[in-house]
mmCIF file of C-alpha atoms and ligand atoms in Angstrom:
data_model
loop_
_atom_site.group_PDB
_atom_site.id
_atom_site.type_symbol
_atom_site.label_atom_id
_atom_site.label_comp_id
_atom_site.label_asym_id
_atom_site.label_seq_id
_atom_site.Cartn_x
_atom_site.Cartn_y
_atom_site.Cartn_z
ATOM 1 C CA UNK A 1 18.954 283.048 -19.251
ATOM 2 C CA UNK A 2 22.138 282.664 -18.322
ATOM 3 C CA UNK A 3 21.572 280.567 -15.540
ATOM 4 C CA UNK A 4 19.736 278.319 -17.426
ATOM 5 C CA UNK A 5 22.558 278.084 -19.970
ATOM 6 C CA UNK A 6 25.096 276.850 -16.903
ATOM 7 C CA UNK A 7 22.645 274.573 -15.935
ATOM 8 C CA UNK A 8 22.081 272.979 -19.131
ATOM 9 C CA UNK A 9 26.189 272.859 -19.653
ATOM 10 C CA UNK A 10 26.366 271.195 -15.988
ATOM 11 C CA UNK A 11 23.876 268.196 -17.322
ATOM 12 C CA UNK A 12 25.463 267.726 -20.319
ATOM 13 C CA UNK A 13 28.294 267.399 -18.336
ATOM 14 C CA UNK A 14 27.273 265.478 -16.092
ATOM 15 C CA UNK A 15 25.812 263.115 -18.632
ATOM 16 C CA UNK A 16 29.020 263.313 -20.896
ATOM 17 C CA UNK A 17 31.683 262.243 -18.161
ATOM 18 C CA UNK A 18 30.866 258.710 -17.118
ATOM 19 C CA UNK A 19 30.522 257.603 -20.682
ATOM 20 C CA UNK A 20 34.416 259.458 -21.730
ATOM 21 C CA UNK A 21 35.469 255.331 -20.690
ATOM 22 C CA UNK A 22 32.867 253.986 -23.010
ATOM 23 C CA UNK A 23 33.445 256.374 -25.529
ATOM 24 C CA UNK A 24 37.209 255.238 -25.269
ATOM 25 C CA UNK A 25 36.501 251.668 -25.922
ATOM 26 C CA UNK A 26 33.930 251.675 -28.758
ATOM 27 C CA UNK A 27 36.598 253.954 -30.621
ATOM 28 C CA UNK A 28 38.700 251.174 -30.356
ATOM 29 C CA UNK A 29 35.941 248.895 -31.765
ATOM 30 C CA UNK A 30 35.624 247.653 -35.375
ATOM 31 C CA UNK A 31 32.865 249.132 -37.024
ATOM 32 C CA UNK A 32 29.870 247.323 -37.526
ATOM 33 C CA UNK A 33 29.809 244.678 -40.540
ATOM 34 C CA UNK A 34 27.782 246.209 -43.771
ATOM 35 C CA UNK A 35 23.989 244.739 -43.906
ATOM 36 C CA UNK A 36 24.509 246.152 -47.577
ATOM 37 C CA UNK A 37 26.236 244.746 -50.701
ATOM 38 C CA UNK A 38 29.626 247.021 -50.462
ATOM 39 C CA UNK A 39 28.957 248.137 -53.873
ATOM 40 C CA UNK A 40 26.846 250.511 -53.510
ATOM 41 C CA UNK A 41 29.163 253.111 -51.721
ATOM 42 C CA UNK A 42 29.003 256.220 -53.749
ATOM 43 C CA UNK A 43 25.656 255.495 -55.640
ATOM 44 C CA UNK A 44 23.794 257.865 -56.466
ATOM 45 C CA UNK A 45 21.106 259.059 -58.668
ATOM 46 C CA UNK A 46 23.607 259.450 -61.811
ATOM 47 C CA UNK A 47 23.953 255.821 -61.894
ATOM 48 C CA UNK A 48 20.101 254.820 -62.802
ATOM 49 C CA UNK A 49 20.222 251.471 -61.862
ATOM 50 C CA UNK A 50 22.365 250.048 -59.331
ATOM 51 C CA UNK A 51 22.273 246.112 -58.776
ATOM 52 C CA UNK A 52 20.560 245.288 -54.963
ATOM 53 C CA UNK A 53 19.806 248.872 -54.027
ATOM 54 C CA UNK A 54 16.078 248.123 -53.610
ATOM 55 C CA UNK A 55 17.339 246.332 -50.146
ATOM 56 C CA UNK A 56 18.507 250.028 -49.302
ATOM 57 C CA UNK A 57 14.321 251.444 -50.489
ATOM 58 C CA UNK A 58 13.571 248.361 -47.640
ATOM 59 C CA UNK A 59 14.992 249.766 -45.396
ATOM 60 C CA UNK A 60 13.924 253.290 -45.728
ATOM 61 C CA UNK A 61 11.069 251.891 -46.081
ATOM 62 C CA UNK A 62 11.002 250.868 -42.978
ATOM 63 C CA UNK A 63 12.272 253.122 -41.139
ATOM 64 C CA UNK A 64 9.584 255.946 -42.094
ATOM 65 C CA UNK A 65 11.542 257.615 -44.932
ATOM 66 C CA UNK A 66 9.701 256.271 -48.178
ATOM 67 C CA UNK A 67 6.346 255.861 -48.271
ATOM 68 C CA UNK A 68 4.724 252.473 -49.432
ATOM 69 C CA UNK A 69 2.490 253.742 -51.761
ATOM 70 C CA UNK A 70 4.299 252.176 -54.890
ATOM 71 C CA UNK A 71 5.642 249.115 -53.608
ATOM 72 C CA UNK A 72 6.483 247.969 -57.413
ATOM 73 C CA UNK A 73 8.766 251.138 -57.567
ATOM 74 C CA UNK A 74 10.453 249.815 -54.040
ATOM 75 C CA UNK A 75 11.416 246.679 -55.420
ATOM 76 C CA UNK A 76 13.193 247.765 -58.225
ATOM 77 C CA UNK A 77 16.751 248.703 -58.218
ATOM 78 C CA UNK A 78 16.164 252.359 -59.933
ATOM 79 C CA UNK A 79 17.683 255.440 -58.015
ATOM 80 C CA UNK A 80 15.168 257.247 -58.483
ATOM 81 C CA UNK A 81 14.015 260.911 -57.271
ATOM 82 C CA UNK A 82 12.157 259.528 -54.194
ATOM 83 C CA UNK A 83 14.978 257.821 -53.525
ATOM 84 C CA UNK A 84 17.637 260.531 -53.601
ATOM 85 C CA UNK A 85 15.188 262.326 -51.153
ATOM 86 C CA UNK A 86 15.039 259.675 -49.120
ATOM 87 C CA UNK A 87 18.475 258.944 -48.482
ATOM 88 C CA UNK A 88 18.640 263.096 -48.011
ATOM 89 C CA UNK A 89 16.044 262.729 -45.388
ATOM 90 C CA UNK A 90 17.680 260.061 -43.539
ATOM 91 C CA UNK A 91 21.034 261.591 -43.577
ATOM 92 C CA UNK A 92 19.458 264.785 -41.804
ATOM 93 C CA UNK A 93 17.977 262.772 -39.271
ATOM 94 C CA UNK A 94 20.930 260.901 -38.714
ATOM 95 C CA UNK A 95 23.497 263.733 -38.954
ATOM 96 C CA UNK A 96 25.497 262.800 -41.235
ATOM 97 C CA UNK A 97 25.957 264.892 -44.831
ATOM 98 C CA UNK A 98 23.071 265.764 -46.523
ATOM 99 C CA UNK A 99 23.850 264.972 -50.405
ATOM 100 C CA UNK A 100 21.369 262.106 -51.317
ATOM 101 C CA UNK A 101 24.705 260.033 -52.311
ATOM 102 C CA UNK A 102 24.920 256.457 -50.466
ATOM 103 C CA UNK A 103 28.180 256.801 -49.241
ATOM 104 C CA UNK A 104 30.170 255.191 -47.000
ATOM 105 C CA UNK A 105 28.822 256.992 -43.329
ATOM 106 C CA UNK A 106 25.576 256.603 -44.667
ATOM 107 C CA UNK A 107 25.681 252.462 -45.535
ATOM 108 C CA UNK A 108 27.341 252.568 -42.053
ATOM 109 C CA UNK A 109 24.787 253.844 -40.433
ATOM 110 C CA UNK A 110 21.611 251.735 -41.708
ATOM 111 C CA UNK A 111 23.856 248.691 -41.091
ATOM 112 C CA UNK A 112 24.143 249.764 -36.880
ATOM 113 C CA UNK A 113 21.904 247.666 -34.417
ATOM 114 C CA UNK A 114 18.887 249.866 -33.427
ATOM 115 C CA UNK A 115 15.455 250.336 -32.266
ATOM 116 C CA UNK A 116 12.528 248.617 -34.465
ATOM 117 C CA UNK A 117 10.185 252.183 -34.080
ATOM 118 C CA UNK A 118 10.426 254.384 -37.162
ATOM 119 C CA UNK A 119 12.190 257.490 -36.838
ATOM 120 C CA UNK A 120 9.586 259.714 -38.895
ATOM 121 C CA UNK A 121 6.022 258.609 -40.537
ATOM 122 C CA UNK A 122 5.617 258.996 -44.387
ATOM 123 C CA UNK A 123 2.323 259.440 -45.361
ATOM 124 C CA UNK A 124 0.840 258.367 -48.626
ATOM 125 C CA UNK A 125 1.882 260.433 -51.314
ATOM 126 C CA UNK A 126 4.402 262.729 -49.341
ATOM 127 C CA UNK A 127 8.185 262.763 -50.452
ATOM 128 C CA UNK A 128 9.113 265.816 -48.562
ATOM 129 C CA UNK A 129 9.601 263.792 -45.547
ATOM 130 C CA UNK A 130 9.593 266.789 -43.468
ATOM 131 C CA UNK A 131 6.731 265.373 -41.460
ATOM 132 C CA UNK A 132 5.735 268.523 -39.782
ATOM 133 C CA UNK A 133 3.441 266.074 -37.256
ATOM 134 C CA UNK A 134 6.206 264.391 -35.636
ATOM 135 C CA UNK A 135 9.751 266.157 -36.167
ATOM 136 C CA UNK A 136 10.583 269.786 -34.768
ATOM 137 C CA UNK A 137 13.492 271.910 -34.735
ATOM 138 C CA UNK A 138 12.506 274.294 -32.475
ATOM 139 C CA UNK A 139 15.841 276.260 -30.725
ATOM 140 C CA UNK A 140 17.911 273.255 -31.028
ATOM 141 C CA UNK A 141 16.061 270.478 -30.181
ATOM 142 C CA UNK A 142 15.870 267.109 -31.608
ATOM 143 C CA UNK A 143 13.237 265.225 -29.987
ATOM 144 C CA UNK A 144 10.201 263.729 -32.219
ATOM 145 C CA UNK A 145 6.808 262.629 -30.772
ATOM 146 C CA UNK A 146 5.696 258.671 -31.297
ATOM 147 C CA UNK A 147 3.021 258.260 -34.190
ATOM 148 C CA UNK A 148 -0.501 260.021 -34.164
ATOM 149 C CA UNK A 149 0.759 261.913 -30.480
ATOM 150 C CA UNK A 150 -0.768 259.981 -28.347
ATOM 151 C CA UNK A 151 0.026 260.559 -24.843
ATOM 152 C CA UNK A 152 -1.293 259.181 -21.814
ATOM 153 C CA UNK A 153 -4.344 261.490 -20.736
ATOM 154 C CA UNK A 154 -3.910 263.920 -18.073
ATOM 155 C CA UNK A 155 -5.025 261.925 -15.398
ATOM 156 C CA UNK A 156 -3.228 259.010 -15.834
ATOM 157 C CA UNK A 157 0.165 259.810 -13.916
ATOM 158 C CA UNK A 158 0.724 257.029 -12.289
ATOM 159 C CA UNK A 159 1.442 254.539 -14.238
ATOM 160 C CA UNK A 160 1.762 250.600 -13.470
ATOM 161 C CA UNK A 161 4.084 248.554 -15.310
ATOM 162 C CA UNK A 162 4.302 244.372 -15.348
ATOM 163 C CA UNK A 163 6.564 241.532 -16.470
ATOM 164 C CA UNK A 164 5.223 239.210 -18.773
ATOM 165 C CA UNK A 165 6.013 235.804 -20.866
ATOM 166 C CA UNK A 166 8.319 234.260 -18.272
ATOM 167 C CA UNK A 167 10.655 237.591 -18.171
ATOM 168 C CA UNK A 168 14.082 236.441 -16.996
ATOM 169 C CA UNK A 169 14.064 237.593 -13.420
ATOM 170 C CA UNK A 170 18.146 238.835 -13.327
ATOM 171 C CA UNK A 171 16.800 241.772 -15.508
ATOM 172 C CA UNK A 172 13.502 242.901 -13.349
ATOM 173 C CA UNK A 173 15.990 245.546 -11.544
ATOM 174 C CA UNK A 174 17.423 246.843 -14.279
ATOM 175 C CA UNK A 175 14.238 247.859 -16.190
ATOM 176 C CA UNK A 176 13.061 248.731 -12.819
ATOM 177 C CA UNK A 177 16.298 251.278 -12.305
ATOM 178 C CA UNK A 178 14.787 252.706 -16.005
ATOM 179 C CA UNK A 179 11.309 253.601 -14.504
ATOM 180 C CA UNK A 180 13.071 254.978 -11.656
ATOM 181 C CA UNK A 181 15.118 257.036 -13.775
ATOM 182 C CA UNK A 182 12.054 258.899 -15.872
ATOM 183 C CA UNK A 183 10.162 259.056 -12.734
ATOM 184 C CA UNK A 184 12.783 260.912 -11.524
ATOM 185 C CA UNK A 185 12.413 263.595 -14.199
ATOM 186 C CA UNK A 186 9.121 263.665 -14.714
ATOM 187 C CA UNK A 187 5.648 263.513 -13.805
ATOM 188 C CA UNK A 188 4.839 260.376 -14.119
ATOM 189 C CA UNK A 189 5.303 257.431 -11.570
ATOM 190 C CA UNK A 190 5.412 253.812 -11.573
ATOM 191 C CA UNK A 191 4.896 250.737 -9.366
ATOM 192 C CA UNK A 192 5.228 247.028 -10.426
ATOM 193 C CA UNK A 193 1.151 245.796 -10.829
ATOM 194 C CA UNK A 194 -0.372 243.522 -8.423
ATOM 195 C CA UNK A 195 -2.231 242.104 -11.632
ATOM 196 C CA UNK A 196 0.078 241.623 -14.292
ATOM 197 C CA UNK A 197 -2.839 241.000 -16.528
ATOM 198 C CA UNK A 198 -3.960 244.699 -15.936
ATOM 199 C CA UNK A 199 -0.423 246.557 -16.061
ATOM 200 C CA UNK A 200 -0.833 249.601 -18.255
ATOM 201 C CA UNK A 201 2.903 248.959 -19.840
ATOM 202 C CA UNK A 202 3.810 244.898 -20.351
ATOM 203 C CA UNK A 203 8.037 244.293 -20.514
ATOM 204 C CA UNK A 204 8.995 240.925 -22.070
ATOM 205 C CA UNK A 205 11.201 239.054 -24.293
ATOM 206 C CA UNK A 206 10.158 238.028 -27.324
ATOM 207 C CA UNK A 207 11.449 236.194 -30.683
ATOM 208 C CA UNK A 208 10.901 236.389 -34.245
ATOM 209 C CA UNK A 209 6.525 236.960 -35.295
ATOM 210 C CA UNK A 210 5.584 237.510 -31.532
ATOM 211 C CA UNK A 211 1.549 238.590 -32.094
ATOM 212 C CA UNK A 212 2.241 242.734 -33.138
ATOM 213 C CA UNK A 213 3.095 242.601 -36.471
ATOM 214 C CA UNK A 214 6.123 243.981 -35.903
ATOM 215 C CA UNK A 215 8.700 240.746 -36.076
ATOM 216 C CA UNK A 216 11.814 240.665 -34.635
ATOM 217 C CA UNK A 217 14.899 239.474 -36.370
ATOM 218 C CA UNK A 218 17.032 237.798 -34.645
ATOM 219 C CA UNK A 219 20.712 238.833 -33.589
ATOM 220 C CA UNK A 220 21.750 242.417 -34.472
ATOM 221 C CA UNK A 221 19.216 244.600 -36.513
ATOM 222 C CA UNK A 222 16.118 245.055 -34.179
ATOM 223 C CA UNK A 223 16.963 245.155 -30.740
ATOM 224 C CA UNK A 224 13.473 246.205 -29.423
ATOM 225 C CA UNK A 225 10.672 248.528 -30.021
ATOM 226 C CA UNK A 226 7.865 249.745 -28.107
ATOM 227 C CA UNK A 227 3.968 249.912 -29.748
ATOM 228 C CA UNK A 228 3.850 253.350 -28.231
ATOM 229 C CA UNK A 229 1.440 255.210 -25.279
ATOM 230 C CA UNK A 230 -1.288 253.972 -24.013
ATOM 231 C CA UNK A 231 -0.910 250.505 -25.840
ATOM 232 C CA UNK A 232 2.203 250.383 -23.381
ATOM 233 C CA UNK A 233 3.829 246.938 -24.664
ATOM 234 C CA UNK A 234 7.737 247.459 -24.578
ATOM 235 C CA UNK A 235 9.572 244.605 -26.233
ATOM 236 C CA UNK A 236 13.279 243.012 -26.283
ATOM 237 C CA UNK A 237 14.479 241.015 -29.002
ATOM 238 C CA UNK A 238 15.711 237.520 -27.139
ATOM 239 C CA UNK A 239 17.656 236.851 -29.686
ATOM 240 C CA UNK A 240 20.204 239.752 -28.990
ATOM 241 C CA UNK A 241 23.180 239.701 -26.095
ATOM 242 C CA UNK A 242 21.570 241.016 -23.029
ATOM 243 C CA UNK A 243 23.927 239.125 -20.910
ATOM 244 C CA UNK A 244 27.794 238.673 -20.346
ATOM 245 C CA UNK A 245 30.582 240.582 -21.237
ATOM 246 C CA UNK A 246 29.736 244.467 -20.937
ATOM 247 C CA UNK A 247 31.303 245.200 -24.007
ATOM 248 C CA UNK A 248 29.639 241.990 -25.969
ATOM 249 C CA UNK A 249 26.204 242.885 -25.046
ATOM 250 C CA UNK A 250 23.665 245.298 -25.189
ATOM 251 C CA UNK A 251 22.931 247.362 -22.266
ATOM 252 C CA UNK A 252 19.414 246.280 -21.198
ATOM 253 C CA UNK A 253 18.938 249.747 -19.173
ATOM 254 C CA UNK A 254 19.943 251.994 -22.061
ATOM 255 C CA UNK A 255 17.226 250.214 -23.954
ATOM 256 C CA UNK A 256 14.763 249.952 -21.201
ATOM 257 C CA UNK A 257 14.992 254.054 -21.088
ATOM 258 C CA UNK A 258 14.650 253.856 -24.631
ATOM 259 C CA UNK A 259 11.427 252.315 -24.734
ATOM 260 C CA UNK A 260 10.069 253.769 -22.157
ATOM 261 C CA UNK A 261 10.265 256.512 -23.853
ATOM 262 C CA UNK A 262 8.507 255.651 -26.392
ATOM 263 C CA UNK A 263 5.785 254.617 -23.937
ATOM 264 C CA UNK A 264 5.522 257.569 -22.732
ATOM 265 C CA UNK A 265 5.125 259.032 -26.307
ATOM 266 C CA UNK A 266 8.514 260.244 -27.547
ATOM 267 C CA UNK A 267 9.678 259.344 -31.275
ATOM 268 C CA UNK A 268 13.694 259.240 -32.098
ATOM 269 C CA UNK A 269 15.705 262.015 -31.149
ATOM 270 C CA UNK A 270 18.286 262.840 -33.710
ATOM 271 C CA UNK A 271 20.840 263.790 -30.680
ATOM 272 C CA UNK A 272 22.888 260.810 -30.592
ATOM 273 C CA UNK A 273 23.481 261.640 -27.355
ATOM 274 C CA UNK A 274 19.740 261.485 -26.492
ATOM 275 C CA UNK A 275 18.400 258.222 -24.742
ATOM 276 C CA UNK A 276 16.113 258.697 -27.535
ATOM 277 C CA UNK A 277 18.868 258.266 -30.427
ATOM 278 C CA UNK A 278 17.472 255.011 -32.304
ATOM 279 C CA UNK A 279 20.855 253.470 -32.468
ATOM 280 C CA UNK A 280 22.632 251.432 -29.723
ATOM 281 C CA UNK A 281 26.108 250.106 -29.208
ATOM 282 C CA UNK A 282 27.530 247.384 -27.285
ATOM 283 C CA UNK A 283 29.588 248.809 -24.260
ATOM 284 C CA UNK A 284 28.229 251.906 -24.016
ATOM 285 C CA UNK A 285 25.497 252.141 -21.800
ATOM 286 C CA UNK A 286 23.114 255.486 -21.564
ATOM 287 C CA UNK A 287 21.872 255.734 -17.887
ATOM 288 C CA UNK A 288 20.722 258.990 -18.164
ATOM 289 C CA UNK A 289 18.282 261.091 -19.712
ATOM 290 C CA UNK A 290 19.592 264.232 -21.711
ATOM 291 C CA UNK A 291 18.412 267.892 -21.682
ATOM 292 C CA UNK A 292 16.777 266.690 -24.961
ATOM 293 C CA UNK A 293 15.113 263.699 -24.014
ATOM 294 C CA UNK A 294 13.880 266.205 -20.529
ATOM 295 C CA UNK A 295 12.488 269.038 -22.892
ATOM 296 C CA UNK A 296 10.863 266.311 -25.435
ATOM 297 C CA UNK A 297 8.350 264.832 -22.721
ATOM 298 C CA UNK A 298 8.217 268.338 -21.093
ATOM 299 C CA UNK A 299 6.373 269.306 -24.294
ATOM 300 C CA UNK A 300 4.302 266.244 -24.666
ATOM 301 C CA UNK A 301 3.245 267.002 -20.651
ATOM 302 C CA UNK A 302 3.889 270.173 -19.581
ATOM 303 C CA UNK A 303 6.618 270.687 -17.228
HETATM 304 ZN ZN1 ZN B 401 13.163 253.651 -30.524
HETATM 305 ZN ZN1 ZN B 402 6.766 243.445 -30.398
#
């Protein structure tokens, strides 16, 4: 038990310490510009109606923490009930404080560039949002599963991967380093396919409607998103900063791990420390996997 404790404080260490830098410089940073009319800071149920808020339902919407069911009620700009236990849900996830009221942290948060992939699945007619199918808490952890569980049967292990829609060829190492890096701590392995057409997970670029239904958005918002295991498509947003200036662009490694990830058949971890955390920053690049990320496919997979 013990031991087990030291080693767990010797890889969060070990993950913590390169990033102390990072974690210098995006202190420094402004924080990210509002996607949400600065009025409604401190709205909350009391106020009934509340001009524009029905851009905040979108996104929750989105993002797995209202369900669709009433899409009339979603475009009006009534805090309602679901509402209040929406924004509850999503400030649990997120770890922020849990009071339902859109405050200031909370606005912030929704408005951070992140990862297309919902971070929990309403179903029709559930408001609890305590989606017992893909979030746990079990001893501390924070990992979720990707929708439905599906995983990549038992004996498919070794995995090929391909580059697709004329994928820019400075960034084939980098994604490459990311397979590396779960190969490293898991069971799976990779190799680049000899037939791209047959690759059981695709890497490209794309823009805008790209053929999943999923569009991208152009700069900041949507960064990527992955269509989960088995399908195996893994997608970057061209439109984003992959390139220059560490500290003006997205790391394209963090969010290679990322998707992977998802891939493989992890959902968002609510660690922010977690390669799994849905939201990334410019100039500070994850390169590692976290004791949380480690136990999450451990459980899809056995360790
Ligand atoms: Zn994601
Ligand atoms: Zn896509």
């Amino acid at each position: 038990m013990a031991s087990k404790l030291c080693l767990q404080l010797c890889l969060l260490l070990a993950f913590i310490t390169p990033h102390l830098t990072s974690a210098r410089h995006l202190h420094n940073r402004k924080p990210s510009p509002f996607l949400f009319p600065k009025h409604l800071i401190g709205s909350s149920k009391n106020d009934s109606i509340v001009e524009g808020i029905h851009k905040v339902k979108a996104y929750l919407q989105r993002y797995g923490y209202l369900s669709n069911e009433n899409e009339k009620k979603l475009s009006t700009d009534a805090f309602d009930d679901d509402l209040e236990s929406a924004i509850k849900s999503y400030q649990k996830f997120s770890n922020l404080k849990v009071s339902g009221v859109l405050d200031r942290e909370t606005l912030q948060q929704m408005s951070r560039p992140r990862c297309g992939v919902r971070d929990t699945y309403v179903s029709v007619g559930q408001q609890e949002h305590e989606n017992k199918n893909t979030n746990i808490e079990i001893g501390g952890s924070h990992y979720t599963f990707y929708y439905n569980h599906v995983t990549w049967p038992a004996e498919r292990r070794h995995l090929s991967y391909g580059f697709i829609h004329d994928f820019p060829p400075q960034h084939v190492d980098t994604v490459r380093r990311a397979f590396q890096t779960w190969e490293d701590n898991t069971k799976f392995s990779f190799f680049l396919s000899p037939r791209v057409q047959t690759a059981d997970i695709l890497v490209s670029f794309e823009r805008g409607e790209h053929g999943d239904h999923e569009p991208f958005d152009g700069e900041g918002g949507i960064l990527a998103h992955s269509l989960g295991a088995v399908d195996g498509r893994v997608h970057f947003d061209a439109d984003d900063r992959w390139e220059g200036d560490p500290m003006e662009r997205y790391d394209l490694e963090t969010l290679a791990l990322h998707e992977i990830g998802h891939a493989l058949g992890l959902g968002h971890s609510s660690s922010s420390l977690a390669i799994m955390w849905a939201y990334m920053y410019k100039g500070f690049p994850k390169t590692r996997l976290t004791i949380d990320d480690i136990e999450g496919i451990r459980a899809l997979y056995g360790s």
